[in-house]
Tab-separated table of C-alpha atoms in Angstrom:
chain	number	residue	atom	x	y	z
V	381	UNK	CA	35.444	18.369	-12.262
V	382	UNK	CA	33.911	17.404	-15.410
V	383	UNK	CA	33.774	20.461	-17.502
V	384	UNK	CA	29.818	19.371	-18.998
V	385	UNK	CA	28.278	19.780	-15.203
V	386	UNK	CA	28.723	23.387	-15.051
V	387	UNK	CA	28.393	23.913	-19.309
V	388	UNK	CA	25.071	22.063	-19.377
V	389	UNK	CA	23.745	24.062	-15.904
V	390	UNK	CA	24.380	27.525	-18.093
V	391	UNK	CA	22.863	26.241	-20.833
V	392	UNK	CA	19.418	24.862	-18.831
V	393	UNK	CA	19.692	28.678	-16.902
V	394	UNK	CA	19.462	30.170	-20.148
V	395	UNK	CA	16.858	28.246	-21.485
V	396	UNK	CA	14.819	29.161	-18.755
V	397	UNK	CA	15.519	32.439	-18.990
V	398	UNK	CA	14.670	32.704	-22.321
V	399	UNK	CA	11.234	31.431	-21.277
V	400	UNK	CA	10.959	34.143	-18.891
V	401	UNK	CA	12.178	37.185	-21.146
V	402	UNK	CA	9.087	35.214	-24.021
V	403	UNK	CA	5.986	34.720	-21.265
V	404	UNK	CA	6.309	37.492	-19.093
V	405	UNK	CA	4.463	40.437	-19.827
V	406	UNK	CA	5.530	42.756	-16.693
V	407	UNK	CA	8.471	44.273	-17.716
V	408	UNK	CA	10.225	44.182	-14.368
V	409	UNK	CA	9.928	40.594	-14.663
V	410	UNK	CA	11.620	40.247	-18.044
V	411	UNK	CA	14.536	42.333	-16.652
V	412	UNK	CA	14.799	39.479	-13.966
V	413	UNK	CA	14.344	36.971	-16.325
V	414	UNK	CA	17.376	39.169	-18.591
V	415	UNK	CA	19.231	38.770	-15.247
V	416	UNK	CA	18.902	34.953	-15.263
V	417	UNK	CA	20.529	34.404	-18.750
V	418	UNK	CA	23.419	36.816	-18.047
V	419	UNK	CA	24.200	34.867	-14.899
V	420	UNK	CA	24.270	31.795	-17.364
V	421	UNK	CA	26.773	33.501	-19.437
V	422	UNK	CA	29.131	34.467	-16.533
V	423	UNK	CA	29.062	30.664	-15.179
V	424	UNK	CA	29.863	29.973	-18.775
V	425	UNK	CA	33.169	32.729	-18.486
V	426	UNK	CA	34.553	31.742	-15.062
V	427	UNK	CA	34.261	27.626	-15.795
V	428	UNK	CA	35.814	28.198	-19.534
V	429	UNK	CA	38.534	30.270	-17.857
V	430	UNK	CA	38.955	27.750	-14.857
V	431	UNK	CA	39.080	24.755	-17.470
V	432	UNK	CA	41.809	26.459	-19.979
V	433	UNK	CA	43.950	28.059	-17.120
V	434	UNK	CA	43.966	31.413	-18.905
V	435	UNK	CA	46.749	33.452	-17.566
V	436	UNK	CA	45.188	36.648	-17.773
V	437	UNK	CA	41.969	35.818	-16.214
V	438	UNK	CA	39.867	37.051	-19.216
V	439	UNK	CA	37.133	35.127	-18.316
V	440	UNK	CA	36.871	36.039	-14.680
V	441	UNK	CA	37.382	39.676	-15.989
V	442	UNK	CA	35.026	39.570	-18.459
V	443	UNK	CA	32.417	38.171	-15.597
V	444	UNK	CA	33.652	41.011	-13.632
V	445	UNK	CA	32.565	43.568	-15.987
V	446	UNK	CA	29.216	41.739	-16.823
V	447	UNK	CA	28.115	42.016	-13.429
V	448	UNK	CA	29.009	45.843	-13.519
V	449	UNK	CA	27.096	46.031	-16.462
V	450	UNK	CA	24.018	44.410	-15.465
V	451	UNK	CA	24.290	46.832	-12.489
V	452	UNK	CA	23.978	49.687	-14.923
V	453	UNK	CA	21.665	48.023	-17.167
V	454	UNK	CA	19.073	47.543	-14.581
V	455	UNK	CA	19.474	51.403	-13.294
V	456	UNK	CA	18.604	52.442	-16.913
V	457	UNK	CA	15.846	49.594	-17.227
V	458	UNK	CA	14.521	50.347	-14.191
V	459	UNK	CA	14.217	54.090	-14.703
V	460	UNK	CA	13.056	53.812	-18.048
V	461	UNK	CA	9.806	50.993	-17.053
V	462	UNK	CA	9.079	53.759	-13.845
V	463	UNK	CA	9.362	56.652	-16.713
V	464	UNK	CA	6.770	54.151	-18.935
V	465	UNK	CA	4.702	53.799	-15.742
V	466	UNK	CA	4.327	57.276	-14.736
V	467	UNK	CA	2.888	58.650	-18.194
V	468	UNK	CA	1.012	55.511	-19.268
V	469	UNK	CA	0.205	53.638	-15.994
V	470	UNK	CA	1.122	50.283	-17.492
V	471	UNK	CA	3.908	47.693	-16.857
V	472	UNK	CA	2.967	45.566	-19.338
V	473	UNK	CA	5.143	45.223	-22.164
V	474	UNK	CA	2.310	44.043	-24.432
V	475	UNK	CA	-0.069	47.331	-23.408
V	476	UNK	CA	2.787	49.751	-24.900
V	477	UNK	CA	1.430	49.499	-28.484
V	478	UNK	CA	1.961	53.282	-29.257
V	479	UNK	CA	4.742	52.446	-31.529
V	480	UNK	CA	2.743	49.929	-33.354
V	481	UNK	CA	2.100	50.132	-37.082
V	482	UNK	CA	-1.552	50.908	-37.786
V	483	UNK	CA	-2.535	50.978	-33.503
V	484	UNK	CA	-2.446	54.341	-33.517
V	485	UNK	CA	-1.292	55.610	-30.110
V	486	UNK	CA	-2.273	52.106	-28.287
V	487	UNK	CA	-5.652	52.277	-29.378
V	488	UNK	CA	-5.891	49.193	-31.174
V	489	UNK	CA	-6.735	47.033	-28.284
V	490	UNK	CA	-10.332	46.718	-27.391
V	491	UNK	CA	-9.976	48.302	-23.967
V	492	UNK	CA	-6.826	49.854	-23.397
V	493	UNK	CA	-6.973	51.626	-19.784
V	494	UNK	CA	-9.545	49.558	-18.322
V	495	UNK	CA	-7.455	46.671	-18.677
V	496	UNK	CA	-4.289	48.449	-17.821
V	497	UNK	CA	-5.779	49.371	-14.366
V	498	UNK	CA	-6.760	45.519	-13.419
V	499	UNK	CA	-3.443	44.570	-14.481
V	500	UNK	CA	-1.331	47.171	-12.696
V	501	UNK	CA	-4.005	46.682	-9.449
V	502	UNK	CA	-4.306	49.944	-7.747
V	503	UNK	CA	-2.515	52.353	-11.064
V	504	UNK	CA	-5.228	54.605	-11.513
V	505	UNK	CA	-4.074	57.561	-9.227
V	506	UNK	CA	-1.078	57.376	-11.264
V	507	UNK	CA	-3.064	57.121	-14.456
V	508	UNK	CA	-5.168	60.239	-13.429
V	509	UNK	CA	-2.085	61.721	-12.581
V	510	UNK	CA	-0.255	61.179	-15.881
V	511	UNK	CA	-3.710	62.273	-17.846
V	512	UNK	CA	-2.911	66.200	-18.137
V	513	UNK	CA	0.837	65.033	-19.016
V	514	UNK	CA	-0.335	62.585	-21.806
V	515	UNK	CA	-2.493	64.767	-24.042
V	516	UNK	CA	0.562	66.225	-26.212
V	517	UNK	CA	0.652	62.221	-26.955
I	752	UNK	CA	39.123	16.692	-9.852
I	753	UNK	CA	40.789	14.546	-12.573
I	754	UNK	CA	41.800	12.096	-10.604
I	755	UNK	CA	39.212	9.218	-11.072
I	756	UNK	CA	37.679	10.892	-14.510
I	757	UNK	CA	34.926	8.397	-14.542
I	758	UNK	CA	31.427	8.936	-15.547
I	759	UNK	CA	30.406	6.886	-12.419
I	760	UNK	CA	32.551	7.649	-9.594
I	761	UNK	CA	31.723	11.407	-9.347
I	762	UNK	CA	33.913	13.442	-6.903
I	763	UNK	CA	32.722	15.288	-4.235
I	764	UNK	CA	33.138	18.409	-5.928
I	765	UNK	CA	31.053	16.926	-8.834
I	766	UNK	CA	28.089	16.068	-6.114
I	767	UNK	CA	27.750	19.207	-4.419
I	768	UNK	CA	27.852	21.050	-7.829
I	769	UNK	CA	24.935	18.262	-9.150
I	770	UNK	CA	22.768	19.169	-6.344
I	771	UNK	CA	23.256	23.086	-5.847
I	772	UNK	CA	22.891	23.389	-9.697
I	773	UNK	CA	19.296	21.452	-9.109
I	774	UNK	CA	18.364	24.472	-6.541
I	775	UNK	CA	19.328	26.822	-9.002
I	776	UNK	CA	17.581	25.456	-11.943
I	777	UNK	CA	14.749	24.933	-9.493
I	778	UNK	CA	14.608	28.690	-7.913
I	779	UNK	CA	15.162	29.559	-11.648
I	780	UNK	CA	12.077	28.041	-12.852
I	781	UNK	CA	9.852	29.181	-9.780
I	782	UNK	CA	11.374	32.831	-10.633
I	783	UNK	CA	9.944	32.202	-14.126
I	784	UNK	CA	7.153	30.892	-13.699
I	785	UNK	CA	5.860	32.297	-9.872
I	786	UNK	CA	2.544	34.333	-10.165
I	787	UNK	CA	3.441	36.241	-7.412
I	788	UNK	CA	5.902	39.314	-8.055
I	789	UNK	CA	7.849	39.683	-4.915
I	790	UNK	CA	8.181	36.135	-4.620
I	791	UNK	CA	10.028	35.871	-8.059
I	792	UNK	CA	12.109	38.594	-7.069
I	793	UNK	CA	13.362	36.448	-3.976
I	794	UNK	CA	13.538	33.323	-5.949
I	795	UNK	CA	16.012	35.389	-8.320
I	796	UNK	CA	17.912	35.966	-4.513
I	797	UNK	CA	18.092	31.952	-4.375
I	798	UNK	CA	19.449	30.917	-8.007
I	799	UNK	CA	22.175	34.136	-7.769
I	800	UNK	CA	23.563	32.853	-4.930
I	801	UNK	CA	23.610	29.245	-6.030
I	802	UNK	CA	25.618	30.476	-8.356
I	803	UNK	CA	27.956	32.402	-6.245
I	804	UNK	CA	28.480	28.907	-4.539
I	805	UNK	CA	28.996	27.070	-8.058
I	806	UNK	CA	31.490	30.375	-8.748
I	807	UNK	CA	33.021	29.083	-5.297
I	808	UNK	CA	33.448	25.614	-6.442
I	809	UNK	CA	35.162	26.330	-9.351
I	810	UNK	CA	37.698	27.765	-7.360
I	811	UNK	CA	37.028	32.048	-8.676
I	812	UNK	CA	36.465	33.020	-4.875
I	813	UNK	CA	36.887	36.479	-6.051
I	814	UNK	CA	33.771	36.442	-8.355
I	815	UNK	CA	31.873	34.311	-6.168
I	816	UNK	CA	31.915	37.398	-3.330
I	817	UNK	CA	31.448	40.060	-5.671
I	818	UNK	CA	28.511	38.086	-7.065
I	819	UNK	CA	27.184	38.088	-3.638
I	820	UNK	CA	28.105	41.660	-2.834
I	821	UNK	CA	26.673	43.388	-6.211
I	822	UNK	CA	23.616	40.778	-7.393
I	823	UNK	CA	22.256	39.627	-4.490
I	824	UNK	CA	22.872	43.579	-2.345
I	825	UNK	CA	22.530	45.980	-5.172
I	826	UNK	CA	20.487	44.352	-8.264
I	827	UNK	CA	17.953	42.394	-6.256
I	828	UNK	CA	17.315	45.695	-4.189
I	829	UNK	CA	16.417	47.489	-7.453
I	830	UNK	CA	14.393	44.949	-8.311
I	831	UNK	CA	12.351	45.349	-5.785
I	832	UNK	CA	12.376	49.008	-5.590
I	833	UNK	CA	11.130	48.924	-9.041
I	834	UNK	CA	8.325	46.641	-8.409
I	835	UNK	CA	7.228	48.930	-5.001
I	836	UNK	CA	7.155	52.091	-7.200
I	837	UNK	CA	5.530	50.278	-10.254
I	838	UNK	CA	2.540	49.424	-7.560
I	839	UNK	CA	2.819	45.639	-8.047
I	840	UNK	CA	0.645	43.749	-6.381
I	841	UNK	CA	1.288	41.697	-3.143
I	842	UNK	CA	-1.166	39.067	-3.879
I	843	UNK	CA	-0.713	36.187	-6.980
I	844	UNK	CA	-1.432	38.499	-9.947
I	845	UNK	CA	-2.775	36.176	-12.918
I	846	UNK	CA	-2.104	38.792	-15.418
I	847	UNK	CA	2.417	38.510	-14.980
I	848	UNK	CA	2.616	35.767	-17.892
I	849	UNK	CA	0.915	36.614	-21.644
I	850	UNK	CA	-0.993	34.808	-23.728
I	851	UNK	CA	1.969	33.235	-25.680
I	852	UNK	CA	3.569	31.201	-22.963
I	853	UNK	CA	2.808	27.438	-24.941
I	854	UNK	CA	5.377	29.283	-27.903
I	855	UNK	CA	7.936	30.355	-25.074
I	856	UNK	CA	7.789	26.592	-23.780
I	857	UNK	CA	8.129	25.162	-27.156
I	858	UNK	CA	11.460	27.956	-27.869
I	859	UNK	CA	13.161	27.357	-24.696
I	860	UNK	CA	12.373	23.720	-24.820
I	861	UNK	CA	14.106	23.626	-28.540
I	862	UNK	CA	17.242	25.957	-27.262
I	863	UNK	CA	18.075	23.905	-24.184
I	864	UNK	CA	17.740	20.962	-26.212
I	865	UNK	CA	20.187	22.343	-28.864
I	866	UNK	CA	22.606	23.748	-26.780
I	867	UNK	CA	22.795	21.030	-24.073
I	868	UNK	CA	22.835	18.420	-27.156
I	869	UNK	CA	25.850	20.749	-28.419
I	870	UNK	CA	27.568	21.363	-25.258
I	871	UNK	CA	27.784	17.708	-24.356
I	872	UNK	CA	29.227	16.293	-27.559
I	873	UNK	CA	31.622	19.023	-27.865
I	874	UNK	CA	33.017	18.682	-23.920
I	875	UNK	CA	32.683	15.150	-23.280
I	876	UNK	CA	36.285	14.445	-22.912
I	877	UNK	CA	37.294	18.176	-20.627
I	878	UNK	CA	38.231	17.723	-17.758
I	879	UNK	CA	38.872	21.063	-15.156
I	880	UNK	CA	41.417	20.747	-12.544
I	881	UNK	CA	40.738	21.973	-9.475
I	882	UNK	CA	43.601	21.470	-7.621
I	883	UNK	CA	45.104	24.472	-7.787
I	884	UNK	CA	43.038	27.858	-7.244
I	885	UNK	CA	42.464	29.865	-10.504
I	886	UNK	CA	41.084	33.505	-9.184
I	887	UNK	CA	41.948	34.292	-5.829
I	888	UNK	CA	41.891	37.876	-5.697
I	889	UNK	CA	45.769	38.041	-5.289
I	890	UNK	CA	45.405	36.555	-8.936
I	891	UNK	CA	42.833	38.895	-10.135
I	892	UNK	CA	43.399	41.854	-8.811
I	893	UNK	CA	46.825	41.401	-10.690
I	894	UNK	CA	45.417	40.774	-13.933
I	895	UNK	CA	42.824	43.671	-13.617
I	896	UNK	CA	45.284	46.257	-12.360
I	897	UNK	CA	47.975	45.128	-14.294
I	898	UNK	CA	46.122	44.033	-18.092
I	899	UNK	CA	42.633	44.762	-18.070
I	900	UNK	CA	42.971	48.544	-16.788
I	901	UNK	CA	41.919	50.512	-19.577
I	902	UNK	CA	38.541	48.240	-19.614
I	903	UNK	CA	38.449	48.491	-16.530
I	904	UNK	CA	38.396	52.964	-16.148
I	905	UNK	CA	36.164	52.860	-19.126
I	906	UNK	CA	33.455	50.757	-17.494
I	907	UNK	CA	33.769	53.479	-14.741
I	908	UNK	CA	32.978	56.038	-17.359
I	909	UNK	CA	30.044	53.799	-18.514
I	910	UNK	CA	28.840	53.438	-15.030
I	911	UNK	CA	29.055	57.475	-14.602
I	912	UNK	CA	26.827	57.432	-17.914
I	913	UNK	CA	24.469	55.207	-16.495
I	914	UNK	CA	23.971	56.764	-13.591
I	915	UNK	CA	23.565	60.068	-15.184
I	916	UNK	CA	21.133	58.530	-17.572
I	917	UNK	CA	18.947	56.945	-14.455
I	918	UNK	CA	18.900	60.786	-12.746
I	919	UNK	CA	17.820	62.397	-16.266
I	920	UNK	CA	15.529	59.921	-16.634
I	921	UNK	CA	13.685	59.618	-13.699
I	922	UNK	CA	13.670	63.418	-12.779
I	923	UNK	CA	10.236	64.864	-12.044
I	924	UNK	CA	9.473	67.282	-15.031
I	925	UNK	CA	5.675	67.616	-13.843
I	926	UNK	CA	5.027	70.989	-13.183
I	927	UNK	CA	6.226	73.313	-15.745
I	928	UNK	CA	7.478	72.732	-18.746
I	929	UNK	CA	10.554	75.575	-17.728
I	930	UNK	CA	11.874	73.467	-15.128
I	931	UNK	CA	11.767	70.510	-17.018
I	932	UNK	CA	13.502	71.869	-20.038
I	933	UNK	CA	16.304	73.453	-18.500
């Protein structure tokens, strides 16, 4: 097999997952989109280590341990966007502006929760939920 | 196969490859670009295992099943555990892409050109021989066990971590600030 079919199919798989991890704004769907350019780089590591006949298997390894990883990756993603979701009510990566300079606690858009709820659909019992937790904030 | 090693007289190996890495690059882009949350999660079910048949066809068998076993049973799960418990919505949502999605085009559009430009001139003349099996599990089970085993027990440790993280994380530390300190 021609060693270009599989390189150029990684690199069009990352490309589009770079798209993804740019234009999406919920964050569970820039972890998938994260997912799609690690896969790239694992079909990258098994076809190099087909094509150079590496005796060790490093590159099968290495894809071995990437997939391991991404298991643990999305665990800790995952907990950390329910964490986000549970005291703000948002999974939008572009409402989480606490951090910003000059926002000042995510108040620098024009309409912070009301937006957050029509985005999130039906967030507002957790919203009211999170409210007494939020005030040290 | 590098028995013909003609641009035009593709093997079979070369076909099949050419059209499963069209579904995948197809699923991908619906994944990316699907308005409808569940649904992208599923299309991320149908480029993952493409892939664990392109992992197949380049003979790592071993991979290709533990592909299966841990993306498309474990990760894809989460996925959409994440996306029940975040409330997503079950209908098209027009708020999942931002505003900046004409400079995301434009990026990946300029990367994919670059790379694939890159990857082409630099490969032209490779040539990967299939004829022989390269990562039965026989083959890397020996390897693992026998050269990558310190990795190997520290990516256990790092899973432990993880996991350990994901409980501390997601505890419930509601109710009083006691229990949740402790």
């Amino acid at each position: 097999m021609h060693l270009v079919y599989p390189a150029v199919l990684s690199a069009l798989l990352f490309s589009v997952g770079v798209y993804g991890v740019l234009a999406r704004r919920n964050a569970i769907l820039l972890l998938m989109s994260v997912e799609l350019m690690l896969a790239a780089v694992s079909l990258n590591l098994v076809a190099f280590d087909v094509w150079l006949r590496d005796s060790v298997h490093s590159g099968q390894v290495f894809t071995l341990f990437l997939i391991a990883l991404s298991a643990a990756e999305i665990g800790i993603g995952l907990a950390i966007v329910l964490l986000v979701y549970r005291d703000r009510g948002v999974s939008a990566v572009d409402r989480l502006t606490g951090l910003r300079e000059g926002g000042g606690g995510g108040g620098d858009d024009q309409d912070p929760i009301e937006d957050d709820r029509s985005v999130t659909g039906t967030a507002t019992e957790a919203a009211t939920e999170a409210a007494p937790k939020s005030a040290p904030n | 196969m590098s028995g013909g090693n003609g641009y035009l007289s593709p093997s079979g190996q070369e076909i099949v490859f050419v059209l499963t890495g069209l579904v995948i690059l197809g699923a991908a882009v619906l994944c990316v670009t699907s308005r409808q949350l569940v649904h992208a999660a599923l299309w991320l079910v149908v480029a993952l295992g493409g892939l664990a048949v392109q992992y197949l066809l380049l003979t790592a068998e071993f991979v290709a099943w533990v592909q299966v076993l841990i993306y498309l049973g474990s990760v894809v799960v989460l996925l959409l555990f994440g996306l029940m418990l975040t409330k997503a919505p079950i209908g098209p949502s027009p708020e999942a892409d931002g505003r900046n999605r004409p400079v995301a085009l434009v990026v990946s559009l300029a990367s994919a050109a670059t790379l694939v430009t890159l990857v082409v001139d630099a490969f032209r003349t490779a040539w990967i021989d299939l004829e022989t099996p390269h990562g039965t599990s026989d083959q890397i089970g020996d390897s693992l066990f026998r050269v990558w085993v310190l990795p190997f027990e520290a990516l256990s440790v790092l899973l432990l971590a993880a996991l350990v993280g994901a409980i501390v994380l997601s505890r419930r530390r509601g109710n009083a600030q006691g229990n949740g300190g402790s």
